[in-house]
CSV table of C-alpha atoms in Angstrom, one decimal:
chain,number,residue,atom,x,y,z
A,1,MET,CA,-84.0,53.5,-22.0
A,2,SER,CA,-82.0,52.2,-19.1
A,3,ILE,CA,-80.8,48.7,-18.8
A,4,PRO,CA,-82.7,46.7,-16.2
A,5,LEU,CA,-80.8,45.3,-13.3
A,6,LEU,CA,-79.6,41.8,-13.8
A,7,GLU,CA,-81.1,39.2,-11.5
A,8,VAL,CA,-78.6,37.7,-8.9
A,9,ALA,CA,-79.2,34.7,-6.8
A,10,PRO,CA,-78.5,35.7,-3.1
A,11,LYS,CA,-76.0,33.7,-1.1
A,12,THR,CA,-76.4,32.8,2.5
A,13,GLN,CA,-74.7,35.4,4.7
A,14,ASN,CA,-74.9,36.2,8.3
A,15,GLN,CA,-77.4,39.0,7.9
A,16,ARG,CA,-79.9,36.7,6.1
A,17,VAL,CA,-80.4,34.3,9.0
A,18,PRO,CA,-81.6,35.0,12.5
A,19,GLY,CA,-78.9,35.4,15.1
A,20,PHE,CA,-78.8,34.1,18.6
A,21,GLU,CA,-75.5,35.7,19.7
A,22,VAL,CA,-75.2,37.2,23.2
A,23,PRO,CA,-74.9,41.0,22.7
A,24,ASN,CA,-71.3,42.3,23.4
A,25,GLU,CA,-69.0,45.1,22.4
A,26,ASP,CA,-69.1,43.8,18.8
A,27,ALA,CA,-72.8,44.0,18.5
A,28,PRO,CA,-73.9,46.8,16.1
A,29,GLN,CA,-75.3,50.0,17.7
A,30,PRO,CA,-78.0,51.5,15.5
A,31,TYR,CA,-78.5,55.2,15.6
A,32,ARG,CA,-82.1,56.2,15.1
A,33,PHE,CA,-83.6,59.7,14.8
A,34,ARG,CA,-86.4,60.0,17.3
A,35,GLU,CA,-88.6,62.9,18.3
A,36,PRO,CA,-88.0,64.8,20.4
A,37,ALA,CA,-84.2,64.6,20.0
A,38,SER,CA,-81.7,66.7,21.8
A,39,GLN,CA,-78.9,68.5,20.0
A,40,SER,CA,-76.3,66.1,21.4
A,41,ASP,CA,-78.3,63.1,20.1
A,42,VAL,CA,-78.5,64.7,16.7
A,43,GLN,CA,-74.7,65.4,16.7
A,44,GLU,CA,-73.9,61.7,17.6
A,45,LEU,CA,-76.2,60.6,14.7
A,46,ILE,CA,-74.3,62.9,12.3
A,47,TRP,CA,-70.9,61.6,13.4
A,48,SER,CA,-72.1,58.0,13.1
A,49,ALA,CA,-73.3,58.8,9.5
A,50,TYR,CA,-69.8,60.2,8.7
A,51,ARG,CA,-68.1,57.2,10.2
A,52,GLN,CA,-70.3,54.8,8.3
A,53,ILE,CA,-70.3,56.5,4.8
A,54,PHE,CA,-66.9,58.2,4.7
A,55,SER,CA,-65.2,55.5,6.8
A,56,GLU,CA,-63.3,58.1,8.7
A,57,HIS,CA,-63.1,58.0,12.5
A,58,LEU,CA,-61.3,61.3,12.7
A,59,ILE,CA,-63.4,63.5,10.5
A,60,LEU,CA,-61.5,66.3,8.8
A,61,GLU,CA,-63.0,69.8,8.8
A,62,GLU,CA,-63.1,69.8,5.0
A,63,TYR,CA,-65.1,66.5,5.0
A,64,ARG,CA,-68.0,68.0,6.9
A,65,GLN,CA,-71.1,68.9,5.0
A,66,LEU,CA,-72.3,71.8,7.1
A,67,ALA,CA,-75.3,72.6,4.9
A,68,LEU,CA,-76.6,69.1,5.2
A,69,GLU,CA,-76.0,69.0,9.0
A,70,SER,CA,-78.1,72.2,9.3
A,71,GLN,CA,-80.9,70.8,7.3
A,72,LEU,CA,-80.9,67.6,9.4
A,73,ARG,CA,-81.0,69.5,12.6
A,74,ASN,CA,-83.9,71.6,11.4
A,75,ARG,CA,-85.8,68.5,10.3
A,76,GLN,CA,-85.7,69.5,6.7
A,77,LEU,CA,-84.0,66.2,5.8
A,78,SER,CA,-84.6,62.7,6.9
A,79,VAL,CA,-81.8,60.4,7.9
A,80,ARG,CA,-82.2,58.5,4.6
A,81,GLU,CA,-81.9,61.7,2.6
A,82,PHE,CA,-78.9,62.8,4.6
A,83,ILE,CA,-77.2,59.4,3.8
A,84,ARG,CA,-78.1,59.9,0.1
A,85,ALA,CA,-76.6,63.3,0.1
A,86,LEU,CA,-73.3,62.0,1.7
A,87,GLY,CA,-73.0,59.4,-1.0
A,88,LYS,CA,-73.4,62.1,-3.7
A,89,SER,CA,-70.9,64.4,-2.1
A,90,ASP,CA,-67.6,65.4,-3.6
A,91,VAL,CA,-65.8,63.7,-0.7
A,92,TYR,CA,-67.3,60.3,-1.4
A,93,ARG,CA,-66.5,60.7,-5.1
A,94,ARG,CA,-63.0,61.8,-4.5
A,95,GLU,CA,-62.1,59.3,-1.7
A,96,VAL,CA,-64.0,56.3,-2.8
A,97,ALA,CA,-65.4,56.4,-6.4
A,98,ASP,CA,-62.3,57.8,-8.1
A,99,THR,CA,-59.9,55.5,-6.4
A,100,ASN,CA,-61.6,52.2,-7.2
A,101,SER,CA,-62.9,50.2,-10.0
A,102,ASN,CA,-66.6,49.9,-10.5
A,103,TYR,CA,-66.6,46.4,-9.1
A,104,ARG,CA,-65.0,47.4,-5.8
A,105,LEU,CA,-67.1,50.6,-5.7
A,106,VAL,CA,-70.2,48.4,-5.7
A,107,ASP,CA,-68.8,46.2,-2.9
A,108,ILE,CA,-67.8,49.2,-0.7
A,109,THR,CA,-71.1,51.0,-1.3
A,110,PHE,CA,-73.1,47.9,-0.3
A,111,LYS,CA,-71.1,47.5,2.9
A,112,ARG,CA,-71.6,51.1,3.9
A,113,PHE,CA,-75.1,51.7,2.7
A,114,LEU,CA,-76.7,48.3,3.0
A,115,GLY,CA,-74.7,46.8,5.8
A,116,ARG,CA,-73.6,43.7,3.9
A,117,ALA,CA,-71.1,42.5,1.3
A,118,THR,CA,-72.0,41.8,-2.2
A,119,TYR,CA,-73.1,38.3,-3.3
A,120,GLY,CA,-69.9,37.7,-5.3
A,121,LYS,CA,-68.8,38.9,-8.7
A,122,ASP,CA,-72.3,38.4,-10.3
A,123,GLU,CA,-73.8,41.1,-8.2
A,124,GLN,CA,-70.8,43.4,-8.7
A,125,ILE,CA,-71.1,43.0,-12.4
A,126,ALA,CA,-74.9,43.7,-12.3
A,127,TRP,CA,-74.6,46.9,-10.3
A,128,SER,CA,-71.5,48.1,-12.2
A,129,ILE,CA,-73.7,48.3,-15.3
A,130,VAL,CA,-75.9,50.7,-13.2
A,131,ILE,CA,-72.8,52.8,-12.6
A,132,ALA,CA,-71.9,52.8,-16.3
A,133,THR,CA,-75.4,53.8,-17.4
A,134,ARG,CA,-76.6,56.1,-14.7
A,135,GLY,CA,-73.4,57.4,-13.1
A,136,LEU,CA,-72.5,57.7,-9.5
A,137,HIS,CA,-75.5,59.7,-8.5
A,138,GLY,CA,-77.9,57.3,-10.2
A,139,PHE,CA,-76.2,54.4,-8.5
A,140,ILE,CA,-76.5,55.9,-5.1
A,141,ASP,CA,-80.2,56.6,-5.8
A,142,ALA,CA,-80.8,53.0,-6.8
A,143,VAL,CA,-79.2,51.7,-3.6
A,144,VAL,CA,-80.9,54.1,-1.2
A,145,ASP,CA,-84.3,53.6,-2.9
A,146,SER,CA,-84.0,49.8,-3.0
A,147,ASP,CA,-86.4,47.6,-1.0
A,148,GLU,CA,-83.5,46.2,1.0
A,149,TYR,CA,-82.6,49.6,2.3
A,150,GLN,CA,-86.1,50.5,3.2
A,151,GLN,CA,-86.8,47.2,5.0
A,152,ASN,CA,-83.7,47.4,7.1
A,153,PHE,CA,-83.1,51.1,7.8
A,154,GLY,CA,-86.2,53.0,6.7
A,155,ASP,CA,-86.1,56.8,6.9
A,156,SER,CA,-84.7,57.3,10.4
A,157,ILE,CA,-81.8,54.8,11.0
A,158,VAL,CA,-78.2,55.2,10.0
A,159,PRO,CA,-76.9,52.2,8.1
A,160,TYR,CA,-74.8,49.8,10.0
A,161,GLN,CA,-73.2,46.4,9.5
A,162,ARG,CA,-76.1,44.1,10.3
A,163,ARG,CA,-74.2,41.0,11.3
A,164,ARG,CA,-70.5,40.6,12.1
A,165,MET,CA,-69.2,37.2,13.1
A,166,GLU,CA,-65.5,37.7,12.5
A,167,GLY,CA,-63.1,40.1,10.9
A,168,ARG,CA,-63.0,43.9,11.1
A,169,PRO,CA,-66.0,46.1,10.7
A,170,PHE,CA,-66.8,47.2,7.2
A,171,ASN,CA,-66.2,50.8,8.0
A,172,LEU,CA,-62.7,50.0,9.3
A,173,VAL,CA,-61.4,48.1,6.3
A,174,THR,CA,-58.4,49.9,4.9
A,175,PRO,CA,-57.1,51.0,2.5
A,176,ARG,CA,-60.1,52.4,0.8
A,177,TYR,CA,-58.3,51.9,-2.6
A,178,SER,CA,-57.4,48.5,-4.1
A,179,ASP,CA,-54.6,47.0,-6.1
A,180,TYR,CA,-56.4,48.3,-9.2
A,181,TRP,CA,-55.7,51.9,-8.2
A,182,ARG,CA,-52.2,51.3,-6.9
A,183,ILE,CA,-51.1,49.5,-10.1
A,184,GLN,CA,-52.7,52.2,-12.3
A,185,LYS,CA,-50.8,54.9,-10.5
A,186,SER,CA,-47.5,53.0,-10.6
A,187,THR,CA,-47.7,52.3,-14.3
A,188,SER,CA,-48.8,55.9,-15.2
A,189,GLY,CA,-45.8,57.2,-13.3
A,190,SER,CA,-47.8,59.9,-11.5
A,191,SER,CA,-47.0,58.6,-8.1
A,192,SER,CA,-43.6,57.2,-7.5
A,193,ALA,CA,-44.4,56.8,-3.8
A,194,PHE,CA,-47.1,54.2,-4.4
A,195,ALA,CA,-45.0,52.4,-7.0
A,196,GLN,CA,-42.1,52.1,-4.6
A,197,GLY,CA,-44.4,51.1,-1.7
A,198,ARG,CA,-45.9,48.3,-3.7
A,199,GLN,CA,-42.6,46.6,-4.1
A,200,TYR,CA,-42.4,45.9,-0.4
A,201,GLN,CA,-45.8,44.3,0.2
A,202,ALA,CA,-45.7,41.1,-1.7
A,203,GLY,CA,-43.7,38.9,0.6
A,204,ASP,CA,-40.6,36.8,-0.2
A,205,ARG,CA,-40.6,37.6,-3.9
A,206,ASP,CA,-40.1,41.3,-3.4
A,207,LEU,CA,-37.7,40.6,-0.5
A,208,GLN,CA,-35.2,39.8,-3.2
A,209,VAL,CA,-35.5,43.3,-4.6
A,210,ILE,CA,-34.6,44.7,-1.2
A,211,ARG,CA,-31.6,42.5,-0.8
A,212,ARG,CA,-30.2,43.5,-4.1
A,213,GLY,CA,-29.7,47.0,-2.7
A,214,ILE,CA,-27.4,45.8,0.1
A,215,PRO,CA,-23.8,47.1,-0.5
A,216,ALA,CA,-22.2,43.7,0.2
A,217,SER,CA,-24.4,42.0,-2.3
A,218,PHE,CA,-23.8,44.7,-4.9
A,219,LEU,CA,-20.0,44.4,-4.5
A,220,ASN,CA,-20.1,40.6,-4.9
A,221,MET,CA,-22.2,41.0,-8.1
A,222,ALA,CA,-19.9,43.7,-9.4
A,223,GLN,CA,-16.8,41.5,-8.8
A,224,GLY,CA,-18.4,38.7,-10.7
A,225,ILE,CA,-19.1,40.7,-13.9
A,226,LEU,CA,-16.1,42.9,-13.9
A,227,VAL,CA,-13.9,42.3,-17.0
A,228,PRO,CA,-10.2,42.9,-16.5
A,229,GLN,CA,-8.9,45.8,-18.7
A,230,VAL,CA,-5.6,47.5,-19.2
A,231,ASN,CA,-5.2,50.9,-17.8
A,232,TYR,CA,-3.8,53.1,-20.4
A,233,GLN,CA,-3.7,56.1,-18.2
A,234,ARG,CA,0.0,56.8,-17.3
A,235,THR,CA,0.9,58.0,-13.9
A,236,THR,CA,3.8,60.4,-13.3
A,237,ASP,CA,6.2,57.7,-12.4
A,238,GLN,CA,5.3,55.7,-15.6
A,239,ALA,CA,5.8,58.7,-17.8
A,240,ARG,CA,9.2,59.4,-16.2
A,241,GLY,CA,10.2,55.7,-16.7
A,242,VAL,CA,9.2,55.8,-20.4
A,243,ALA,CA,11.2,59.0,-20.9
A,244,ALA,CA,14.2,57.5,-19.2
A,245,ALA,CA,14.0,54.4,-21.4
A,246,TYR,CA,14.0,56.5,-24.6
A,247,THR,CA,17.0,58.5,-23.4
A,248,SER,CA,18.9,55.3,-22.5
A,249,GLY,CA,18.2,53.7,-25.9
A,250,GLN,CA,15.7,51.3,-24.6
A,251,THR,CA,12.3,50.6,-26.3
A,252,ALA,CA,9.1,51.9,-24.8
A,253,SER,CA,7.5,48.5,-25.0
A,254,THR,CA,9.6,47.1,-22.2
A,255,HIS,CA,7.9,48.9,-19.4
A,256,ASP,CA,5.7,47.0,-17.1
A,257,VAL,CA,2.0,46.9,-17.7
A,258,PRO,CA,0.0,47.9,-14.6
A,259,PRO,CA,-2.2,45.2,-13.0
A,260,PRO,CA,-5.9,45.2,-13.8
A,261,PRO,CA,-8.1,47.1,-11.4
A,262,THR,CA,-10.0,45.3,-8.6
A,263,VAL,CA,-13.1,46.1,-6.7
A,264,LYS,CA,-12.6,46.2,-3.0
A,265,ARG,CA,-15.2,46.3,-0.2
A,266,THR,CA,-15.5,49.6,1.7
A,267,ASN,CA,-16.9,49.5,5.1
A,268,VAL,CA,-19.4,52.2,5.6
A,269,ALA,CA,-21.9,53.0,8.4
A,270,LEU,CA,-25.3,52.5,7.0
A,271,PRO,CA,-28.7,51.9,8.7
A,272,TYR,CA,-28.9,48.3,7.5
A,273,ARG,CA,-25.5,47.1,8.9
A,274,TYR,CA,-27.5,44.5,10.8
A,275,ILE,CA,-28.4,42.6,7.6
A,276,PRO,CA,-26.2,39.6,6.9
A,277,THR,CA,-23.4,40.2,4.4
A,278,GLN,CA,-24.3,37.0,2.5
A,279,PRO,CA,-28.1,36.9,2.5
A,280,LYS,CA,-29.9,33.8,1.4
A,281,VAL,CA,-32.0,34.8,-1.6
């Protein structure tokens, strides 16, 4: 027995109120499958579905679903079933589902399949239960078979962002993965590139980490913590002086102790020579 979907109070969003905007280049362009349709029209509809669901404007050859394209061209699949199959594909699982938590997966799926953002955390929690109980395929079926999808897109329209007042389009939001996935990769140690890249994205706090790597700052730090020590390694001249002292009847303890070592700055040509030698941290 599956758990029923929790009730969520909808919040006022742009797509829930009538719009009076003057159409411009930001207005959504719905792609509808009409009969009769030429091959060029069908091809444009297929690419629009790829852009909307996969969020890729340069579709890789390995992302294409050739069997589904053939069925759509031969009228064996409706647009709604084509969209459903893209959501269940290995590409969507690998590029979207596996790289996000269930909460963000719900938000991304709603933006790409229903053309709107989720109504806050409550709706994300409610639909994440569907993912946990039915899996990704059951979640995609529940979204595509919902009344909201049927009322807005039906069987012949590719989903699109229904209203956009500001910000970037939903299918252009990058990266597709969130902090959840980057932190998980950095803590597991499986991807040092993401762990290192994360250190340079948080503003002034992580800027201190960068400045610690400047040679001038490192030398100043090293000079501050260096403890003077006696160098017990004898040079050739010191050994000869000790031998001469013994032969002349003097004690070996009278030879001069060498001065403690010091750390000196070495000027080198590095790519970050333009950075001030005394940064304000």
